[in-house]
Short mmCIF file of C-alpha atoms and ligand atoms in Angstrom, two decimals:
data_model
loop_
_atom_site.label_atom_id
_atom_site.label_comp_id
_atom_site.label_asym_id
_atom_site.label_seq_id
_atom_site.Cartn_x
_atom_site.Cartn_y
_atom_site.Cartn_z
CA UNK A 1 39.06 -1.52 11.64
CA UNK A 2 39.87 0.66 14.59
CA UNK A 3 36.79 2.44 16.22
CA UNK A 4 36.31 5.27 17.68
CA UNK A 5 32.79 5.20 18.76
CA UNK A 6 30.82 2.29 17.92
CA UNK A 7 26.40 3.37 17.92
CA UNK A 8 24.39 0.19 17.19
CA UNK A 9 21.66 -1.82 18.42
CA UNK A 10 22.76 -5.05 20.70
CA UNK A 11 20.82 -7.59 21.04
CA UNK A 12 22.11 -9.22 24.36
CA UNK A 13 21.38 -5.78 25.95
CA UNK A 14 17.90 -5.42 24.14
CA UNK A 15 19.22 -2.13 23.25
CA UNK A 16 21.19 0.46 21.39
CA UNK A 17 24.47 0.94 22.95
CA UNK A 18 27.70 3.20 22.59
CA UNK A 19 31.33 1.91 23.05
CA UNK A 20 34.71 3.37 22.35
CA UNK A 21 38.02 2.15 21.15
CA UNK A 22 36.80 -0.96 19.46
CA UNK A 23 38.29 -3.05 16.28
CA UNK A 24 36.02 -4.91 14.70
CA UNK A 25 36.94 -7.67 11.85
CA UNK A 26 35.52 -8.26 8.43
CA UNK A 27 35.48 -11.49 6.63
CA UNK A 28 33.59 -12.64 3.79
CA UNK A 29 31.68 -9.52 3.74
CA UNK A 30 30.55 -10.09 7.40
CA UNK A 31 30.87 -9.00 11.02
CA UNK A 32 33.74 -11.82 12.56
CA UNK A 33 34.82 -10.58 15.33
CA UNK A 34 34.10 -7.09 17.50
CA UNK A 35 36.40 -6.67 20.54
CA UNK A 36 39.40 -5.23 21.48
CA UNK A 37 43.01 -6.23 20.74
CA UNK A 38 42.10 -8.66 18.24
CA UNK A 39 44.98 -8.53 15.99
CA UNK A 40 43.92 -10.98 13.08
CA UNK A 41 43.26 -8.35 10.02
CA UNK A 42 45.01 -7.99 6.56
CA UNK A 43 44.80 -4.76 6.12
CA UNK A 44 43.75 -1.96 8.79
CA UNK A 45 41.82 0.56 8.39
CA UNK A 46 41.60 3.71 10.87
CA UNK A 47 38.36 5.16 12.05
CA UNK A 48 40.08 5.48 15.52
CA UNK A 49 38.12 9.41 15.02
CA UNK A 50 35.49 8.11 13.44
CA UNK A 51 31.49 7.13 14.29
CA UNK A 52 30.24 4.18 13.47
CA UNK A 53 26.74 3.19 12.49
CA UNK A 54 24.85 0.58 11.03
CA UNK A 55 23.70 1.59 7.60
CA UNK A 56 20.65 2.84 7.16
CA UNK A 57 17.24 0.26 6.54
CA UNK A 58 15.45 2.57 4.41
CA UNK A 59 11.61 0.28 5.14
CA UNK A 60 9.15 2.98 2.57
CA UNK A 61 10.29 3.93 -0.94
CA UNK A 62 8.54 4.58 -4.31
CA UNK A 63 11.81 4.52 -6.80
CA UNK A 64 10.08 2.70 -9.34
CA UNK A 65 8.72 5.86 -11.66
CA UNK A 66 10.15 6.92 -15.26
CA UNK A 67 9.76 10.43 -15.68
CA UNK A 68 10.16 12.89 -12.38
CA UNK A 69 7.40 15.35 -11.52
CA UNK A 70 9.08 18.69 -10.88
CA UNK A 71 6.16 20.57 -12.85
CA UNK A 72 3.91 19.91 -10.04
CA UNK A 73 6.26 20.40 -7.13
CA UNK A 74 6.44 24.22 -9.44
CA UNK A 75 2.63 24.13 -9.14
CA UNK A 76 2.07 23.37 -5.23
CA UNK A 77 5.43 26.15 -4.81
CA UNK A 78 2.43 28.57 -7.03
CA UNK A 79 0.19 27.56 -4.39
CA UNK A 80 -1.82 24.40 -5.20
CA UNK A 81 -2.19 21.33 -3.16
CA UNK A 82 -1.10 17.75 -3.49
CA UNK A 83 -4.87 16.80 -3.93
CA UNK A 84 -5.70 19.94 -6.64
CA UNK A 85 -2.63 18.42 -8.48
CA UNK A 86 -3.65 14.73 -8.89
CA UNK A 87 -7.36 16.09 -9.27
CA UNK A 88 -6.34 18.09 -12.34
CA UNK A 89 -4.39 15.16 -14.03
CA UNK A 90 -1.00 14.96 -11.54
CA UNK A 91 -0.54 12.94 -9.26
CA UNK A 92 0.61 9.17 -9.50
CA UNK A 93 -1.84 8.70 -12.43
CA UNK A 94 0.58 10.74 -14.31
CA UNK A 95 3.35 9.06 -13.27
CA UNK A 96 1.77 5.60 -14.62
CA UNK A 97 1.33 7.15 -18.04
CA UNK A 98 5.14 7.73 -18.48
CA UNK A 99 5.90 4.77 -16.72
CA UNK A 100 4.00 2.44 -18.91
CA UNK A 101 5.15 3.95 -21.99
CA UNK A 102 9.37 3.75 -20.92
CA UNK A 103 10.83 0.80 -21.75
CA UNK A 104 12.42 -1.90 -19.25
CA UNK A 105 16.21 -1.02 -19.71
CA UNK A 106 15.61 2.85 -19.76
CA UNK A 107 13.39 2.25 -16.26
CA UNK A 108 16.09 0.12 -14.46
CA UNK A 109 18.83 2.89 -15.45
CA UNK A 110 16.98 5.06 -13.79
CA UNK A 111 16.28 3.25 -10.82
CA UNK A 112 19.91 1.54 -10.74
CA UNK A 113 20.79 5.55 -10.43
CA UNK A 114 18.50 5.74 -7.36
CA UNK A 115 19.81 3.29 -5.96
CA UNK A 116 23.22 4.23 -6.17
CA UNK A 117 22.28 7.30 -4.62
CA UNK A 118 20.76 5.80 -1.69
CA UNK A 119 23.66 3.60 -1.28
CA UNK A 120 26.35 6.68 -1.54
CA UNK A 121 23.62 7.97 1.32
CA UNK A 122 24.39 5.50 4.04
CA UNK A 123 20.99 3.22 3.02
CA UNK A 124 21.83 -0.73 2.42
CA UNK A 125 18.87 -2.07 2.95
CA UNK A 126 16.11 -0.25 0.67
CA UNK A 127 12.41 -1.81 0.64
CA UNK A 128 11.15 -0.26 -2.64
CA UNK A 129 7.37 -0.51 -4.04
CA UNK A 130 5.82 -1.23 -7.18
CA UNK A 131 3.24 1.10 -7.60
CA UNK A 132 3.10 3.20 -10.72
CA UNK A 133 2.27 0.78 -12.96
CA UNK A 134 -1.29 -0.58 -11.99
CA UNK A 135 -1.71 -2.95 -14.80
CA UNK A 136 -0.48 -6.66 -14.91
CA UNK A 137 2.33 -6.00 -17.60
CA UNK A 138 3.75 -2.49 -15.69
CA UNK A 139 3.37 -4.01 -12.31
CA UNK A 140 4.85 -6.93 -13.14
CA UNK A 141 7.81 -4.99 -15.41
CA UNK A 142 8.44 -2.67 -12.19
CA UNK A 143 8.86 -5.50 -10.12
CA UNK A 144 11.28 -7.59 -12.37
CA UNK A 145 13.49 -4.08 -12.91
CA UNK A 146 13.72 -4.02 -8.60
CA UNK A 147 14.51 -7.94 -8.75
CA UNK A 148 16.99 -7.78 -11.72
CA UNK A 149 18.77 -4.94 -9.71
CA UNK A 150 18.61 -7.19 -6.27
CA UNK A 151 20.49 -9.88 -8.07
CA UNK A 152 23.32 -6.85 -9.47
CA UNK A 153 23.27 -4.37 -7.25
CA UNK A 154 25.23 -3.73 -3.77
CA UNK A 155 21.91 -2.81 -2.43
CA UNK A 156 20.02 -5.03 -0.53
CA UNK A 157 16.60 -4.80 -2.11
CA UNK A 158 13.16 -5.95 -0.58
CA UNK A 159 10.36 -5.68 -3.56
CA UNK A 160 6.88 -4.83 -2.43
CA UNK A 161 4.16 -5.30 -5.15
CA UNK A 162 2.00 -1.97 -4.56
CA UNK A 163 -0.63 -2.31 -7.56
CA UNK A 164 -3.09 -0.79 -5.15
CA UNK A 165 -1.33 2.42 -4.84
CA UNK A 166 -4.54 4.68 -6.86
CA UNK A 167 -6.99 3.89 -9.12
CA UNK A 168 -6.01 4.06 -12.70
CA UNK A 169 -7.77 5.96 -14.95
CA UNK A 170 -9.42 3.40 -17.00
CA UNK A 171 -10.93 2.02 -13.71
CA UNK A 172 -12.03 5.80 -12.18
CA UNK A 173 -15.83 5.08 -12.71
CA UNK A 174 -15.33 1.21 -11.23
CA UNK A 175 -13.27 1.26 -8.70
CA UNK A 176 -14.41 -2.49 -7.36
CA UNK A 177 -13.58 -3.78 -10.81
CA UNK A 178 -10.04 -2.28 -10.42
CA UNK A 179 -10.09 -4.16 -6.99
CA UNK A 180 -11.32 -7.54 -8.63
CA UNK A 181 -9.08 -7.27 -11.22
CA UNK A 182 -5.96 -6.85 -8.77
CA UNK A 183 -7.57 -9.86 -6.74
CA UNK A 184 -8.54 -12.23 -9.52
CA UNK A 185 -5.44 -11.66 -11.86
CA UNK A 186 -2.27 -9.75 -10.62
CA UNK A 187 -2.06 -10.72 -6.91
CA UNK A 188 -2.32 -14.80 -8.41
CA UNK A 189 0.32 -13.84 -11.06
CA UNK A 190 2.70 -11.71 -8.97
CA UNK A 191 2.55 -14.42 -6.71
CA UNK A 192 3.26 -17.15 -8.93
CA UNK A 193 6.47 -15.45 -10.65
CA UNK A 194 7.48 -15.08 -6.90
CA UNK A 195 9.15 -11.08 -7.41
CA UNK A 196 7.45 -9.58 -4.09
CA UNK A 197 7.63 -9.97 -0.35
CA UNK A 198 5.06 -7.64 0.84
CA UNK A 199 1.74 -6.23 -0.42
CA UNK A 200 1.27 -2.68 0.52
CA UNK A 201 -2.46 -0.50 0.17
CA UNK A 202 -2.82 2.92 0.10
CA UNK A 203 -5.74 3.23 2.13
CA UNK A 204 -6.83 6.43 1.94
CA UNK A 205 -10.13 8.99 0.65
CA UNK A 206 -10.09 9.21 -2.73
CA UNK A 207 -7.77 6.04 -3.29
CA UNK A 208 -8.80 2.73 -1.22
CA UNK A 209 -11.56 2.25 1.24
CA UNK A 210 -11.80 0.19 4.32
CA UNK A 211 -13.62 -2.73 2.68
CA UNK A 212 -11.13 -2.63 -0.72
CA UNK A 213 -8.02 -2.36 1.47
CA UNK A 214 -9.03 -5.38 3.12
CA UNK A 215 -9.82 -7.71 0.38
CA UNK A 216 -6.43 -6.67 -1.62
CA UNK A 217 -4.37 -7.67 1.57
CA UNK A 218 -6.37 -10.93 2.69
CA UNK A 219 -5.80 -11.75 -0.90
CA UNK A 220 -2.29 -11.14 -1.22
CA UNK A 221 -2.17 -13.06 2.11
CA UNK A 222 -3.61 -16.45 0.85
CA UNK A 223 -0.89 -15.91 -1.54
CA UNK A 224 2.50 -15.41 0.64
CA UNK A 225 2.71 -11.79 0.40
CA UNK A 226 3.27 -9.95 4.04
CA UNK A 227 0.42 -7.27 4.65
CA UNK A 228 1.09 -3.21 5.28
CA UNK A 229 -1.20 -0.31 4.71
CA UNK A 230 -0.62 3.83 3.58
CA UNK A 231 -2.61 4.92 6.54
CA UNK A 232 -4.27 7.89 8.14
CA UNK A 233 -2.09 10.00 5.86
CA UNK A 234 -4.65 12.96 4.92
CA UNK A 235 -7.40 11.98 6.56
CA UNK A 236 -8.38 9.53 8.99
CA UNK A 237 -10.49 6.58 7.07
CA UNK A 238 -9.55 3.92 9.84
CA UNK A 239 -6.50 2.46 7.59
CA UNK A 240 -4.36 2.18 10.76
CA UNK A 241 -6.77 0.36 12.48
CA UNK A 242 -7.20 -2.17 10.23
CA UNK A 243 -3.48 -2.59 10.12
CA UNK A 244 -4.18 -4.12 13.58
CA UNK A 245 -6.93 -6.05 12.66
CA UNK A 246 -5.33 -7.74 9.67
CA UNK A 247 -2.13 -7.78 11.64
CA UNK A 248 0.15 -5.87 9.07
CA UNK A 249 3.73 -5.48 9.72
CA UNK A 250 3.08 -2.21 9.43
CA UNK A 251 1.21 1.00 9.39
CA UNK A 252 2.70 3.81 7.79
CA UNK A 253 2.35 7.70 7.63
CA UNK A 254 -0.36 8.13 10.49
CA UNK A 255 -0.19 12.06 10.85
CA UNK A 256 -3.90 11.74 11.41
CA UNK A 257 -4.08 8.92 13.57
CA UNK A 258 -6.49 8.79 16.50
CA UNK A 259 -6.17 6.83 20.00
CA UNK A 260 -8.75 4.39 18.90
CA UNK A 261 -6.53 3.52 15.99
CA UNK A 262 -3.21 3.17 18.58
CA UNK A 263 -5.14 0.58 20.55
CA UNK A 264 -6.10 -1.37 17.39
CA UNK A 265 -2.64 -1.64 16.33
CA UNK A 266 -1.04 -2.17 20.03
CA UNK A 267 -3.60 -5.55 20.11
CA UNK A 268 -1.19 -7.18 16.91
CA UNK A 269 2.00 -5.03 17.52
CA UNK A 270 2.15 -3.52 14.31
CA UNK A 271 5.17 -0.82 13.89
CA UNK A 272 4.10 2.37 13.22
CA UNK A 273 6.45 3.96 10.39
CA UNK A 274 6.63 7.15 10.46
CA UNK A 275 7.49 8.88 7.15
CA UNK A 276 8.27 12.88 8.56
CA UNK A 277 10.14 13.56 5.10
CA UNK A 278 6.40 13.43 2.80
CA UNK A 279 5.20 15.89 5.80
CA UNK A 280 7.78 18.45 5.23
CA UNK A 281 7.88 18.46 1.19
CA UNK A 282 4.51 18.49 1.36
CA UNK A 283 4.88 21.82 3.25
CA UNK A 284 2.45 20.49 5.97
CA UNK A 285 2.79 21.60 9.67
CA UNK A 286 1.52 17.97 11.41
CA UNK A 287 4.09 15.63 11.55
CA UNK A 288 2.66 12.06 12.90
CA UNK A 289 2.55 12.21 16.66
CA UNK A 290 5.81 10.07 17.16
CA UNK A 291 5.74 10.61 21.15
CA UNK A 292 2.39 9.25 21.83
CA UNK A 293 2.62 6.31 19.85
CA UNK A 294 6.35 5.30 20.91
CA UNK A 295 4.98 6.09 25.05
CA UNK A 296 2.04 3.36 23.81
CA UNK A 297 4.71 0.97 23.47
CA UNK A 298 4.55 0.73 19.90
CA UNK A 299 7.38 0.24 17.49
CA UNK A 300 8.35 2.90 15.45
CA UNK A 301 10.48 3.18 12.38
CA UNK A 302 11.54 6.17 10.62
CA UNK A 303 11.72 6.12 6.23
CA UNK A 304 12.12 8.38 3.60
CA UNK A 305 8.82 7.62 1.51
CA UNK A 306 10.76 8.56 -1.34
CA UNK A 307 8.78 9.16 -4.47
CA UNK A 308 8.27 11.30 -7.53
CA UNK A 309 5.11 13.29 -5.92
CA UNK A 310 5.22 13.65 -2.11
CA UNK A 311 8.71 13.53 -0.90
CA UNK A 312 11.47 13.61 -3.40
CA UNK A 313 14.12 12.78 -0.73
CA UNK A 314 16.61 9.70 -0.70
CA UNK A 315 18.35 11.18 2.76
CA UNK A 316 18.28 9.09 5.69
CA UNK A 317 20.37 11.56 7.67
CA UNK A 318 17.51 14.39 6.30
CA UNK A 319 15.24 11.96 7.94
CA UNK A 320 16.78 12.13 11.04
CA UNK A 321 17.11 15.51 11.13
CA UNK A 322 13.63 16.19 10.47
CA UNK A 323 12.58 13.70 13.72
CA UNK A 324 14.66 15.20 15.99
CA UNK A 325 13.78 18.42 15.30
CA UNK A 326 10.38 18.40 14.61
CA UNK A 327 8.85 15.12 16.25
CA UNK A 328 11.24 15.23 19.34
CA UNK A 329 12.50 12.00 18.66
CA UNK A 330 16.06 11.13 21.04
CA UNK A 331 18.55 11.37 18.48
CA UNK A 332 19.86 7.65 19.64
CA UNK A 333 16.31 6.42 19.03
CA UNK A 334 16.50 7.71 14.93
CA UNK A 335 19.42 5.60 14.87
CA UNK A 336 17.54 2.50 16.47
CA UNK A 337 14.42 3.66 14.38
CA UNK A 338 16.29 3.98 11.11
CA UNK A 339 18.67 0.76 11.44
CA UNK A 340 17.25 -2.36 13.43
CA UNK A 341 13.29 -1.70 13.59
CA UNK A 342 13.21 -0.94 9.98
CA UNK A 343 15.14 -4.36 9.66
CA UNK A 344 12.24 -5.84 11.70
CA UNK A 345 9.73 -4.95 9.93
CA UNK A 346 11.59 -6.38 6.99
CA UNK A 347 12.37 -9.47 8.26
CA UNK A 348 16.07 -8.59 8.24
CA UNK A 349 16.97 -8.40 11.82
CA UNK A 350 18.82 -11.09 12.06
CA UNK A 351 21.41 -10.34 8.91
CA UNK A 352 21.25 -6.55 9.01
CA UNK A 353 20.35 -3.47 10.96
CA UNK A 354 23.32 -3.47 13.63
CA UNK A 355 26.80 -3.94 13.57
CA UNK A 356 26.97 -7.35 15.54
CA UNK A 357 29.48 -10.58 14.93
CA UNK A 358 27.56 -12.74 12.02
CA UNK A 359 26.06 -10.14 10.49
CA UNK A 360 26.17 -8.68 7.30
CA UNK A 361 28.73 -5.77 7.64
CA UNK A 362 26.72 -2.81 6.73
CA UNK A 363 28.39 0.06 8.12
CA UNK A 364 28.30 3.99 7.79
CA UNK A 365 31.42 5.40 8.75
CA UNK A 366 31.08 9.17 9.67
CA UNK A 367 32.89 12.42 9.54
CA UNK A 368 31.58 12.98 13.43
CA UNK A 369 32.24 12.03 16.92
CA UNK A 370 29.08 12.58 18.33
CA UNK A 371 25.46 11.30 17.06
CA UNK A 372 23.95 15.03 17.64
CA UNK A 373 26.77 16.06 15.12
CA UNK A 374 24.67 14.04 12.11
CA UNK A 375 21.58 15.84 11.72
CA UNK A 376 23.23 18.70 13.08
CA UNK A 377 25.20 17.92 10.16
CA UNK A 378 23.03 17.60 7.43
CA UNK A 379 23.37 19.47 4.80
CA UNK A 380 27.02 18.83 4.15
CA UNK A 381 26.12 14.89 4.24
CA UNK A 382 28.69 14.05 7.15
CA UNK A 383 29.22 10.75 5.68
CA UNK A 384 32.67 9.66 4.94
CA UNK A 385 32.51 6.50 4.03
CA UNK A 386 29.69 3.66 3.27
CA UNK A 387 30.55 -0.70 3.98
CA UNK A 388 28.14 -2.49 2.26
CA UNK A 389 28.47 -6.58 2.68
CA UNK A 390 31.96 -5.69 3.47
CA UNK A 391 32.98 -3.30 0.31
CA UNK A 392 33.64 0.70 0.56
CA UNK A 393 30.92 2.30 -1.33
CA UNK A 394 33.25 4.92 -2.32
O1 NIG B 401 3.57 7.48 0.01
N1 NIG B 401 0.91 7.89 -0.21
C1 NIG B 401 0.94 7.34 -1.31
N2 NIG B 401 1.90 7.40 -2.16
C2 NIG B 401 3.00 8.24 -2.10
C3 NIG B 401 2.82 9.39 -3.00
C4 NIG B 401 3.11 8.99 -4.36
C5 NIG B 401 3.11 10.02 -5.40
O2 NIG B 401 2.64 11.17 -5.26
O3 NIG B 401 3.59 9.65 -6.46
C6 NIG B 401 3.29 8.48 -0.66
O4 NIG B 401 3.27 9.60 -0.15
FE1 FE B 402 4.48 5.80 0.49
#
């Protein structure tokens, strides 16, 4: 391919970097060669007036529901909140009833569709959580559907068993016994049948405690699976500092965090992801304080959170839009925050998240010049054309 401007994360330079008037060469679905009169392609394609990106590492998604919940989002547009919903029989409890119920097949149609969707988007990478299932037989059926799709799909999937994402209803008047129950049988199992990476809590009033939070993830971590927490989302239970005391990957949401919390999760370098998509369909006017914690020194990575409830987008480029505008983030820093850290906290840094020789070629090709020009862009998805492992999406 002939580039015109080539925006990517190097890792010689320890940083993102911009260059013009570049061919790079696929092979085998990966990056060969990057340079300039190289000379040694089949066929050529032009981008000569073209941006170039990585694709997107979308690290926080909830794609794994049946039914969508557009009779609440009506409700909280007639003025109730997120928390009257899911008290009055909303919320992710409903989406477990109509998850349970839908059979395997008719749940991975509808998640194969998501996931062409992201694709089509610009994401090819896509962490996705279990989550609405919260019993052995739907956690575990949610988690085969995301690892029969990793083994079809173009995608790159990374399953994250999330069976402590709220307390079911049979369990509402024993919480702990949910909590044993996820310790004693589901974590082992999960485990065992080897269909997650990561373990994810949401720790959070009115869903986990402190004390819960931290058995299901020492748990899960006797068993293999990679620690990160829902944190300081609505209100500030300490989730984010226990992310730093149990050393998670990650801590993610953190529009309430507090300084105390920052320090806890400096001490074991825990990326903060920031999820400013859930913030605005929620209609809320505190995004997570994205300059504070990136001047710490912290990490930070940028995700959709897509899910039926919260944040029904699937837009990385909305994403971007939404942290430039409304968490001041550097518009070259939601590229590094929604490509290579995201592959970081993944584990996928050194196959994916920038456009480097080895790699896997995972490239966005867009219908811009200038990085300003794609959330500038939005709303007419400037995306022209999507490389994953070396095939055009479109
Ligand atoms: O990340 N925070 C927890 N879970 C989702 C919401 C899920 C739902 O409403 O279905 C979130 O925002
Ligand atoms: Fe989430």
């Amino acid at each position: 391919m002939n580039v015109g401007t080539l925006v990517s994360y190097d890792s010689e330079q320890d940083s993102m970097v911009s260059s013009k008037n570049l061919e790079i060469v696929i092979e085998g679905g990966k990056i060969k060669e990057i340079g300039r009169n190289l000379n040694s392609a089949d066929d050529i394609y032009d981008c000569k007036n073209k941006l170039l990106t990585p694709g997107f590492v979308d690290c926080h998604t909830h794609p794994v529901f049946f039914e969508d919940r557009h009779r609440e989002f009506k409700m909280r547009v007639d003025g109730l909140s997120y928390d009257e919903i899911a008290e009055s029989g909303g919320g992710i409890n409903s989406s477990v009833s109509s998850l349970r119920s839908a059979s395997e097949i008719n749940l991975k149609n509808r998640v194969q569709t998501r996931m062409d969707n992201f694709l089509k988007l610009g994401t090819t990478t896509i962490e996705a959580k279990s989550g609405y299932g919260l019993n052995l037989d739907s956690e575990l059926k949610s988690l085969k559907v995301l690892n029969d799709l990793k083994s079809t799909h173009l995608i790159d999937i990374v399953p994250t068993f999330m069976g402590a994402h709220a307390i079911p209803k049979e369990y509402k008047k024993k919480p702990d016994e949910y909590v044993d129950y996820l310790c004693e049988v589901v974590i082992p199992e999960i485990a065992k049948q080897g269909i997650a990476e990561y373990n994810d809590v949401f720790c959070e009033e009115g869903y986990f405690n402190l004390e819960q939070t931290k058995r299901i993830l020492e748990m899960g971590c006797e068993y293999g699976l990679i620690p990160r927490i829902h944190a300081d989302e609505f209100k500030n239970i300490g989730g984010s500092s226990i992310a730093g005391i149990l050393k998670c990957v990650s801590a993610d949401h953190l529009m309430k965090i507090n300084d105390e919390n920052i320090a806890h999760m400096l001490e074991s370098n825990v990326t903060a992801v920031l999820l400013p998509g859930t913030t605005f369909f929620l209609g809320e006017k505190a995004y997570a304080p994205y300059e504070k914690l990136k001047n710490t020194g912290l990490d930070v990575a940028i995700a959709t959170d897509y899910n039926p409830g919260s944040c029904n987008i699937q837009s990385m480029t909305f994403i971007i839009m939404l942290s430039v505008l409304y968490m001041k983030m550097n518009i070259s820093d939601a590229i590094y925050s929604s490509t290579y850290i995201p592959a970081k906290v993944l584990n996928r840094h050194k196959t994916s998240g920038s456009i480097e020789v080895g790699k896997i070629a995972d490239i966005i090709i867009w219908d811009v010049l200038e990085l300003i020009e794609i959330p500038y862009n939005f709303s007419i998805n400037p995306i022209r054309d999507v490389i994953k492992s070396g095939n055009f999406v479109f």
